[in-house]
PDB file of C-alpha atoms in Angstrom:
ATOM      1  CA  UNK A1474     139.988  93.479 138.582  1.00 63.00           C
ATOM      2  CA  UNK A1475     139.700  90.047 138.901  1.00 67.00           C
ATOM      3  CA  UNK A1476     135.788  89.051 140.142  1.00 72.00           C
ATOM      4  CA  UNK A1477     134.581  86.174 141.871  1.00 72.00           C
ATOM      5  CA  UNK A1478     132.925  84.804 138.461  1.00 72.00           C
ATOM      6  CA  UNK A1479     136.037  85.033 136.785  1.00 74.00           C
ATOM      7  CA  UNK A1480     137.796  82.941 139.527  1.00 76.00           C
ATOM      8  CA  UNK A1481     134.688  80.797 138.608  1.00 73.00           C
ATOM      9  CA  UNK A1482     135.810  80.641 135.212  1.00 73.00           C
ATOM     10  CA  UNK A1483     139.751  79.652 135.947  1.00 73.00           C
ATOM     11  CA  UNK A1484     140.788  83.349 135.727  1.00 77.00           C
ATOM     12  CA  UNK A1485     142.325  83.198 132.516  1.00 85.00           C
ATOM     13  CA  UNK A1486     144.692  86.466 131.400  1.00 90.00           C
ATOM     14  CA  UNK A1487     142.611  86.507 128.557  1.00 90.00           C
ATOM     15  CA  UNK A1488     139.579  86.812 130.319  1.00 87.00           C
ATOM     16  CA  UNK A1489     141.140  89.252 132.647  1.00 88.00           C
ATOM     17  CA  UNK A1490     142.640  91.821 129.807  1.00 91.00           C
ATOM     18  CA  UNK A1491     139.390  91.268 127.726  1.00 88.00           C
ATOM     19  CA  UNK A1492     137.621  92.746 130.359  1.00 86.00           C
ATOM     20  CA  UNK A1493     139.718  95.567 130.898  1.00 88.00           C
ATOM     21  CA  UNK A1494     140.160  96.406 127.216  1.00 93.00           C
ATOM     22  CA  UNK A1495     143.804  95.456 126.866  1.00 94.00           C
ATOM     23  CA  UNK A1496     145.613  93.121 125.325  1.00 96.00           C
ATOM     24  CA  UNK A1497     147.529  90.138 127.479  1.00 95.00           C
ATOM     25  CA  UNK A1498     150.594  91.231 126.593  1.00 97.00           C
ATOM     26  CA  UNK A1499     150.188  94.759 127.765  1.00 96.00           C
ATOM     27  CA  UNK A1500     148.064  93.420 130.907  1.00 94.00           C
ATOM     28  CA  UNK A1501     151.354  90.928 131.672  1.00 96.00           C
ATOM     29  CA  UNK A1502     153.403  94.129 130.984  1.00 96.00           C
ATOM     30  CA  UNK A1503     151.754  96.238 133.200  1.00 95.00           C
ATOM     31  CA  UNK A1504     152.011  93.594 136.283  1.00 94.00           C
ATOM     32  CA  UNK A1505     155.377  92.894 135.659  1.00 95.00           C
ATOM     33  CA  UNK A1506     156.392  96.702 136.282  1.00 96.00           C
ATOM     34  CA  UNK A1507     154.234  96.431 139.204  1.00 93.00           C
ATOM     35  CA  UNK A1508     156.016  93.437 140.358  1.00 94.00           C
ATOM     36  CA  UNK A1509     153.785  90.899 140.252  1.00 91.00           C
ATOM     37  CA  UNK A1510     152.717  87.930 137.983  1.00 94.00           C
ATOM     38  CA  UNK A1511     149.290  87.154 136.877  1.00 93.00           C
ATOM     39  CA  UNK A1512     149.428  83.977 138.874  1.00 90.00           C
ATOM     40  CA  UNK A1513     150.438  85.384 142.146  1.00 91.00           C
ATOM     41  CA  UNK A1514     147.424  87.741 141.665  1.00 90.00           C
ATOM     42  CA  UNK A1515     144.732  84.865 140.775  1.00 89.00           C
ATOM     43  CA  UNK A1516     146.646  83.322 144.257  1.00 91.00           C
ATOM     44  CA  UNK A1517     145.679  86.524 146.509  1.00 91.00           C
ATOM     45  CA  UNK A1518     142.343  87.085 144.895  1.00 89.00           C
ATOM     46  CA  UNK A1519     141.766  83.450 146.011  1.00 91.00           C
ATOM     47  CA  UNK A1520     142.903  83.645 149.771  1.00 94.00           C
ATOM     48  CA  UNK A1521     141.051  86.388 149.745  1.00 92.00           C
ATOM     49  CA  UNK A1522     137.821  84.831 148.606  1.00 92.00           C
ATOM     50  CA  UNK A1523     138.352  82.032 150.135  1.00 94.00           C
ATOM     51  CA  UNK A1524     138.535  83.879 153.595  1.00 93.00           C
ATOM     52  CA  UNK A1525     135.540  85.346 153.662  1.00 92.00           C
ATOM     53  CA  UNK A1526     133.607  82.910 152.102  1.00 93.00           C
ATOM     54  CA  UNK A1527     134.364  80.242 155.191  1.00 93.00           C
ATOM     55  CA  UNK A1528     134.534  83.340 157.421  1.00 90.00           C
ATOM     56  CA  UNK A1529     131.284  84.968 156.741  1.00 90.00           C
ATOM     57  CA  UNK A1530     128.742  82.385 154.839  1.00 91.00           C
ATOM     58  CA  UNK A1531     127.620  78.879 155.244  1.00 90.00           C
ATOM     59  CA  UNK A1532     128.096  78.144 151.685  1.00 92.00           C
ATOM     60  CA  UNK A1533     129.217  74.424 151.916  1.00 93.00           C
ATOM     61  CA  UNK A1534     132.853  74.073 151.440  1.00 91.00           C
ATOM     62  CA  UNK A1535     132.359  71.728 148.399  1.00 91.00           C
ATOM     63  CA  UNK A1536     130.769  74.916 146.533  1.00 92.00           C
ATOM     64  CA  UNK A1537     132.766  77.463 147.512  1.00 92.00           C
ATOM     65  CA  UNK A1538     135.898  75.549 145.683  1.00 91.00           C
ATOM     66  CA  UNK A1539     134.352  75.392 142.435  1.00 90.00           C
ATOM     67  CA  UNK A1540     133.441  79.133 142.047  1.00 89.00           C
ATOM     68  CA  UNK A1541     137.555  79.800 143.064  1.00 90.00           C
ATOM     69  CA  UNK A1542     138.426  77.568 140.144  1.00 87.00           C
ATOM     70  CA  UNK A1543     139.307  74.284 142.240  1.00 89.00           C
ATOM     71  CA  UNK A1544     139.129  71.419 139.960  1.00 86.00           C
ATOM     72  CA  UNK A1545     138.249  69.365 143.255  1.00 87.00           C
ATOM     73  CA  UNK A1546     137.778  70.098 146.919  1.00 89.00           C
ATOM     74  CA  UNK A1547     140.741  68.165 147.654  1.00 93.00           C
ATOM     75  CA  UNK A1548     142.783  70.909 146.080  1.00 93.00           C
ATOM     76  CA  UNK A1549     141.139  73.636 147.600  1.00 94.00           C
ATOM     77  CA  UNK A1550     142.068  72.131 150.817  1.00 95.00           C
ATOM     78  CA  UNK A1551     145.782  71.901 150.270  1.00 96.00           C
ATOM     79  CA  UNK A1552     145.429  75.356 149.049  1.00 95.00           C
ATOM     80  CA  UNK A1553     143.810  76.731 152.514  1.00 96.00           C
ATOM     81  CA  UNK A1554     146.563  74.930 154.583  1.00 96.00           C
ATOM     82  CA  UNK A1555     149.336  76.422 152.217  1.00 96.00           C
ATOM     83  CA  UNK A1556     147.305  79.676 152.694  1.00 96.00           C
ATOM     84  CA  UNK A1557     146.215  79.577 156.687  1.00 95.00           C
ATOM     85  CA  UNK A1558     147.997  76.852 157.844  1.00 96.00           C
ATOM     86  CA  UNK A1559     144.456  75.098 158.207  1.00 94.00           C
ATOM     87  CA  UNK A1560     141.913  72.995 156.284  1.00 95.00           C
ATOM     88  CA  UNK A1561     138.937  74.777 155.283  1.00 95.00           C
ATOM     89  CA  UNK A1562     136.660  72.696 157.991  1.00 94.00           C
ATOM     90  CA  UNK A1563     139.603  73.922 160.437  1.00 94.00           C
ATOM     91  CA  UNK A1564     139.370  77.844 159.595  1.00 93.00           C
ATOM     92  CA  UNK A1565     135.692  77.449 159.484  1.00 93.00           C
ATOM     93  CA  UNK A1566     135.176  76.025 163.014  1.00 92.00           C
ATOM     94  CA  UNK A1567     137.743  78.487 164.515  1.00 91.00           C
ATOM     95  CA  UNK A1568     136.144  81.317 163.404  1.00 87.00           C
ATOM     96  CA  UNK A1569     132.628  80.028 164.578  1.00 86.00           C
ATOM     97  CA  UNK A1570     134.181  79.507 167.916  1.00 87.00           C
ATOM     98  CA  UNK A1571     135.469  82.770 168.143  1.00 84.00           C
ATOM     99  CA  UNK A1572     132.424  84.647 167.176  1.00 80.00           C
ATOM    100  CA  UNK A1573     130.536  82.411 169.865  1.00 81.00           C
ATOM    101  CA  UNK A1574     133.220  83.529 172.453  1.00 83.00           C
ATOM    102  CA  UNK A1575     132.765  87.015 171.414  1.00 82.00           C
ATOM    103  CA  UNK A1576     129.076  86.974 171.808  1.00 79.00           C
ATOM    104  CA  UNK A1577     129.817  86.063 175.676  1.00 74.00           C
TER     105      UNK A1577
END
């Protein structure tokens, strides 16, 4: 299972299969007859993250991309509009406003 502290860490196969108590090769194997690659996987785990983090916290957005693995907020930004169609600022404020609807 790939953790937050792991995303943290760039989510490395390595680190991944280490923890598990496999080797790479069978943890690559064993995605690949699940149909996936390690990448897409590190991807979803990331959206996923990344959704509740600017959903449910005020961590500031400049922290949150770090602990995903972002070398730079800039790239966690084009990674929320690939992901949501918004920046993270964007998804942030919409969900605010909904919750503050919601509460009416």
């Amino acid at each position: 299972r790939l953790t937050d502290s792991m995303l943290g860490q760039g989510a490395r196969a390595e680190l991944v299969a280490e923890e598990l108590g496999i080797s790479t090769a069978t943890l690559h194997r064993k995605l690949r007859l699940e149909g996936f690659r390690f990448k897409e996987l590190v991807e979803l785990r990331c959206k996923e993250v990344a959704k509740r983090h600017l959903r449910h916290s005020n961590i500031p957005i400049g922290t949150i991309s770090p602990r995903l693995g972002f070398s730079d907020p800039a790239t966690f930004s084009r990674a929320c509009r690939r992901w949501f169609g918004k920046t993270p600022s964007d998804l942030r404020k919409e969900t605010r406003k909904k919750l503050a609807m919601n509460r009416r």
